Short mmCIF file of C-alpha atoms in Angstrom, two decimals:
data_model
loop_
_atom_site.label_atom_id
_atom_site.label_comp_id
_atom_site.label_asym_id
_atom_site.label_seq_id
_atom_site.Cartn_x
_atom_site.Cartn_y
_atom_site.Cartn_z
CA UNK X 221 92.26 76.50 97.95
CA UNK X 222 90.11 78.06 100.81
CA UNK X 223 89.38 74.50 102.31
CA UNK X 224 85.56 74.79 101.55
CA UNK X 225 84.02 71.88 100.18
CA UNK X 226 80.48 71.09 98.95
CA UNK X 227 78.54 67.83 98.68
CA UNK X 228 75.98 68.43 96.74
CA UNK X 229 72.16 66.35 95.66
CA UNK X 230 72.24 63.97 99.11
CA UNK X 231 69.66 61.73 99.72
CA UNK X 232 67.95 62.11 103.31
CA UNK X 233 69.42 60.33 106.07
CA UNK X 234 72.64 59.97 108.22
CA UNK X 235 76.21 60.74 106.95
CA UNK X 236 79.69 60.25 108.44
CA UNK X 237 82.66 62.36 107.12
CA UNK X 238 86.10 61.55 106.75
CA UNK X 239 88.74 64.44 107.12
CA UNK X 240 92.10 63.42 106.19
CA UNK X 241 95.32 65.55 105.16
CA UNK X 242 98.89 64.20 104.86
CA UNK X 243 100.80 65.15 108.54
CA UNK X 244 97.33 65.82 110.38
CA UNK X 245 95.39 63.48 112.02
CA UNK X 246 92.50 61.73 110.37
CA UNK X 247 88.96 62.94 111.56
CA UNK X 248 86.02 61.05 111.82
CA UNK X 249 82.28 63.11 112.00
CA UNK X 250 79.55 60.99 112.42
CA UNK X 251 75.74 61.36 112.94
CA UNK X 252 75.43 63.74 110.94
CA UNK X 253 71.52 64.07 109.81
CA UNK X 254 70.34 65.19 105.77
CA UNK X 255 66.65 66.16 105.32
CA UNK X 256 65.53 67.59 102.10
CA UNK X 257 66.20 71.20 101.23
CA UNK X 258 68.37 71.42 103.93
CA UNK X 259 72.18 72.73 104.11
CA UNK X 260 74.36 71.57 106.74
CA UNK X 261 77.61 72.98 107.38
CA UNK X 262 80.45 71.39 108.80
CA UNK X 263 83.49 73.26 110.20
CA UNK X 264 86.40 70.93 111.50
CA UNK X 265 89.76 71.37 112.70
CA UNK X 266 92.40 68.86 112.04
CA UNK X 267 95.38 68.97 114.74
CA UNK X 268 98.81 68.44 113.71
CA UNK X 269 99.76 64.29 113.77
CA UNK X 270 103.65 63.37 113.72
CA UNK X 271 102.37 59.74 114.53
CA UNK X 272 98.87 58.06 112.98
CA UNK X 273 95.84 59.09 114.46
CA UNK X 274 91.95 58.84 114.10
CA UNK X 275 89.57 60.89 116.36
CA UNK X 276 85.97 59.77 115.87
CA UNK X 277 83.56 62.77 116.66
CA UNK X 278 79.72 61.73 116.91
CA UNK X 279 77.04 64.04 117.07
CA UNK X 280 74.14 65.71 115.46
CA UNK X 281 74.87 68.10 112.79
CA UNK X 282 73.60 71.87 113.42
CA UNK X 283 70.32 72.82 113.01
CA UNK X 284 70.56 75.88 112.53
CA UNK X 285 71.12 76.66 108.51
CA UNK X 286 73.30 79.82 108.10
CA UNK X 287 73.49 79.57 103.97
CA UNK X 288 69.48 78.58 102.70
CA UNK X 289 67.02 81.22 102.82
CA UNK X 290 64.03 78.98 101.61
CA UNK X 291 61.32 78.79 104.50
CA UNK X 292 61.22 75.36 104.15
CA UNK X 293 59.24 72.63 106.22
CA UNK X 294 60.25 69.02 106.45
CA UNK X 295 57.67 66.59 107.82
CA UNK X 296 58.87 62.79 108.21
CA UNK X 297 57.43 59.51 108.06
CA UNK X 298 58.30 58.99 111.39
CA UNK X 299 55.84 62.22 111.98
CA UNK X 300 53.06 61.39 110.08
CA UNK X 301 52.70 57.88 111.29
CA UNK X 302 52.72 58.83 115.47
CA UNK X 303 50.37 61.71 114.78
CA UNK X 304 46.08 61.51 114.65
CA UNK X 305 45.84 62.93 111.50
CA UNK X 306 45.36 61.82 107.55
CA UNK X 307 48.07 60.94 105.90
CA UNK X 308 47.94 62.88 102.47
CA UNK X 309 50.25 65.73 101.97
CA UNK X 310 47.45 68.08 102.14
CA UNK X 311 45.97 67.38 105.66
CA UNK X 312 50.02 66.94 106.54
CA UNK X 313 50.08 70.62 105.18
CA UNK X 314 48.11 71.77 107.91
CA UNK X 315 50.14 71.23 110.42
CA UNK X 316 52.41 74.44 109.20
CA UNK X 317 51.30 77.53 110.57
CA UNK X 318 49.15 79.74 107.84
CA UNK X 319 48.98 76.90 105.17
CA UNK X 320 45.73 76.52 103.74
CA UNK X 321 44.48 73.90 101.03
CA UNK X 322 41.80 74.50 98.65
CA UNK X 323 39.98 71.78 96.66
CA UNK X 324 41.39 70.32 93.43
CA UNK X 325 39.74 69.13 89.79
CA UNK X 326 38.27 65.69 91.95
CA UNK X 327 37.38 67.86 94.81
CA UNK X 328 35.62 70.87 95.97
CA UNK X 329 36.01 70.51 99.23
CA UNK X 330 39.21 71.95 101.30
CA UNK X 331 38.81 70.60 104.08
CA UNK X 332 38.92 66.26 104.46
CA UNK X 333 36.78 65.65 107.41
CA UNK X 334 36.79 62.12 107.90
CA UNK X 335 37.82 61.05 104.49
CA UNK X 336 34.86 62.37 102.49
CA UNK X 337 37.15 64.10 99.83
CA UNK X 338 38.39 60.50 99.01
CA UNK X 339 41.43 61.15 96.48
CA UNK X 340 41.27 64.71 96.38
CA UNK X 341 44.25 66.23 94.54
CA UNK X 342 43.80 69.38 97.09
CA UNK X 343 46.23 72.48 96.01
CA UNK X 344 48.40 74.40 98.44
CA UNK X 345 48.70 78.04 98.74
CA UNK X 346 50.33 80.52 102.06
CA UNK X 347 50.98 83.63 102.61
CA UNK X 348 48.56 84.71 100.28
CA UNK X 349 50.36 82.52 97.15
CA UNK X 350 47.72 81.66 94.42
CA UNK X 351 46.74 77.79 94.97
CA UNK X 352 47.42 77.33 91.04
CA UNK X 353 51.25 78.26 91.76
CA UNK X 354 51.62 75.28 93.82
CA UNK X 355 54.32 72.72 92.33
CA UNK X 356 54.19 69.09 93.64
CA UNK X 357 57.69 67.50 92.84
CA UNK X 358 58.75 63.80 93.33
CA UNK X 359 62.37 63.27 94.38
CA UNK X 360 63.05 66.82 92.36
CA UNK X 361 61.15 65.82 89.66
CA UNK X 362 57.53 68.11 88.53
CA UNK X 363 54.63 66.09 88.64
CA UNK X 364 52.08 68.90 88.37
CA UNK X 365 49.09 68.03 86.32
CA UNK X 366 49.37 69.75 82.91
CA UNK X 367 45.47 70.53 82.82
CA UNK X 368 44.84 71.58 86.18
CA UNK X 369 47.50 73.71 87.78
CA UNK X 370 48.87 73.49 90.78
CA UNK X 371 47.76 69.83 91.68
CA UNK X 372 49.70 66.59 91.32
CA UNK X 373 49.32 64.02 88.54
CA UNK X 374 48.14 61.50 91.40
CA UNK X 375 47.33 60.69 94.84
CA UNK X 376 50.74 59.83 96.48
CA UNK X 377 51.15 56.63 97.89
CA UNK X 378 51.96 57.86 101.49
CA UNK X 379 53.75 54.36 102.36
CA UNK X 380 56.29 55.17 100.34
CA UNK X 381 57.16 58.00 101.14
CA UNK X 382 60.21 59.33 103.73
CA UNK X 383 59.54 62.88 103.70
CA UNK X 384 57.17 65.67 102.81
CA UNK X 385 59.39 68.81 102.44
CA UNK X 386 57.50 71.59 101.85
CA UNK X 387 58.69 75.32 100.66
CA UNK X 388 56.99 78.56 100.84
CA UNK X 389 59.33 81.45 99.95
CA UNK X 390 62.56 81.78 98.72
CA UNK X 391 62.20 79.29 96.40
CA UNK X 392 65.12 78.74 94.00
CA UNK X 393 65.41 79.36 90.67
CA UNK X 394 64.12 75.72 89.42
CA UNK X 395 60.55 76.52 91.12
CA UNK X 396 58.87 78.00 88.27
CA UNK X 397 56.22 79.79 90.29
CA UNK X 398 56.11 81.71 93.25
CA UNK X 399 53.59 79.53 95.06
CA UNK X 400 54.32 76.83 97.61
CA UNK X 401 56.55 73.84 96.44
CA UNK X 402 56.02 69.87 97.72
CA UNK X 403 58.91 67.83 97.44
CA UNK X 404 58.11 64.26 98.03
CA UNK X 405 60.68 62.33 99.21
CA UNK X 406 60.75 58.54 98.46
CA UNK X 407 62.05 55.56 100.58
CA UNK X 408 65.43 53.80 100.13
CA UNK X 409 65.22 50.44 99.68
CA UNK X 410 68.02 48.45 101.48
CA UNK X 411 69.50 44.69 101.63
CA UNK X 412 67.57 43.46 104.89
CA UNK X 413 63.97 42.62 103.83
CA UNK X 414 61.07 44.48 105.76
CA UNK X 415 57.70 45.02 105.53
CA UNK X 416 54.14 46.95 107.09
CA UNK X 417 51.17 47.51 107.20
CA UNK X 418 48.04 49.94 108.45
CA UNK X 419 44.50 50.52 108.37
CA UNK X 420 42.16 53.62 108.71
CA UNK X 421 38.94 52.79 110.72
CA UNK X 422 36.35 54.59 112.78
CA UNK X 423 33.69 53.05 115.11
CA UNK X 424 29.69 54.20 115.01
CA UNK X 425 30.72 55.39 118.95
CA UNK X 426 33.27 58.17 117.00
CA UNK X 427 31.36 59.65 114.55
CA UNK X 428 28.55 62.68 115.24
CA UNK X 429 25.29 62.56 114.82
CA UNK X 430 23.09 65.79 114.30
CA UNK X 431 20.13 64.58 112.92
CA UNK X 432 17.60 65.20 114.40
CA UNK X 433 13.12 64.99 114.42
CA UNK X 434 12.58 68.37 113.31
CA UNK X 435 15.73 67.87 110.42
CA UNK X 436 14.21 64.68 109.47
CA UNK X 437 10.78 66.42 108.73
CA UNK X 438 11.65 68.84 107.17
CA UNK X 439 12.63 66.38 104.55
CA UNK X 440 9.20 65.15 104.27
CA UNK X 441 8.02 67.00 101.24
CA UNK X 442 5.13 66.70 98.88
CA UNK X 443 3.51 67.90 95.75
CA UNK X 444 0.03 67.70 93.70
CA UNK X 445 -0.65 68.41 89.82
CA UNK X 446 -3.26 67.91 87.92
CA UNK X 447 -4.95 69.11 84.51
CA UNK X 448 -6.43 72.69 84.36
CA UNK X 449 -8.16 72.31 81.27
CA UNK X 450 -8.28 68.65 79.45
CA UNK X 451 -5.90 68.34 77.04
CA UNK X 452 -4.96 72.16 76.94
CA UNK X 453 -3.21 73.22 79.96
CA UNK X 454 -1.88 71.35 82.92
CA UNK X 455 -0.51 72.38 86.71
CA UNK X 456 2.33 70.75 88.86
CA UNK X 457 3.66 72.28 92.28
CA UNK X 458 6.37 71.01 94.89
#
């Protein structure tokens, strides 16, 4: 009775709203934008109609959300595919301000310079969160790994993915832990067939090299052994 309305488990992506009321005229809100973990509100006005009427209003919903007070972070595809970076929701992770990552059960390594932790399930952690409170969810859904906390059951197929939403504080009441939460947000599929396609690469000219003479003999090593007294006693040194 207060005219509030709620709209509740939307998928990401852009809305239009229908307001209509018998003896008021019917309005139209489009471009209205959904990203995950995100609440937008929606205040409208209908005038008073003695004759038909539709008003169309187009715009971007407000930014700004008044009602959720998860910290929350959503990184989209679009994002991830402009930017010079790796594509895994850990090295995506990065790009919020005082997230770290810290290597998984494949990995011990946090950092993935050049793609030399390979499928790494890295673990999250911020503001001083424990990295085994981290909860990776697909679509909602927990896909932690059940034998190594705070890691995800697989490497997610970044492709196929629309958005990385990450949380780190305030977390409702169906995030278990207190650490930082990954929502992965699948693709839609549609009626109009599409496709794509991309490759990592790096040329010799791109990557460092450090090695140098005096490195390089220092891994010249040798060694001598030898019997001390036949068939008794017997030496060996690096």
């Amino acid at each position: 009775g207060s005219g509030a309305y709620q709209i509740i488990a939307l998928e990401p992506g852009d809305y239009s709203i229908t307001f209509t009321l018998p003896g008021f005229n019917t309005l139209v809100r489009e471009g209205i934008q959904i990203s995950g973990g995100a609440t937008a509100n929606i205040d409208i006005q209908l005038g008073v109609g003695s004759v038909e009427e539709t008003v169309t209003v187009s715009g971007a919903a407000p930014t700004i959300d008044v009602q959720n007070i998860v910290q929350s972070e959503t990184l989209t595809s679009e994002i991830f595919e402009i930017l010079p970076t790796a594509r895994g929701y850990d090295s995506m992770a990065l790009l919020i301000p005082a997230m770290n990552i810290q290597g998984g059960p494949t990995t011990s390594l946090s950092v993935d310079t050049g793609g030399i932790s390979g499928e790494g399930n890295n673990r999250l952690s911020i503001h001083g969160s424990r990295d085994s409170d981290a909860e990776v969810h697909v679509d909602g859904m927990d896909s932690n790994l059940v034998a190594f906390e705070g890691a995800p059951q697989g490497t997610p197929f970044d492709a196929a993915i629309q958005e990385y939403v990450y949380d780190y504080s305030g977390n409702s009441a169906e995030v278990q832990t207190g650490g930082v939460r990954l929502n992965l947000i699948p693709k839609e599929g549609s009626n109009t067939f599409s496709g794509g396609m991309f490759t990592n690469w790096g040329a010799p000219g791109w990557l460092a090299n450090n090695i140098t003479q005096e490195l390089i003999d220092r891994g010249i090593t040798g060694g001598k052994d030898g019997g001390v007294k036949m068939d008794q006693s017997w030496m060996t040194s690096p």
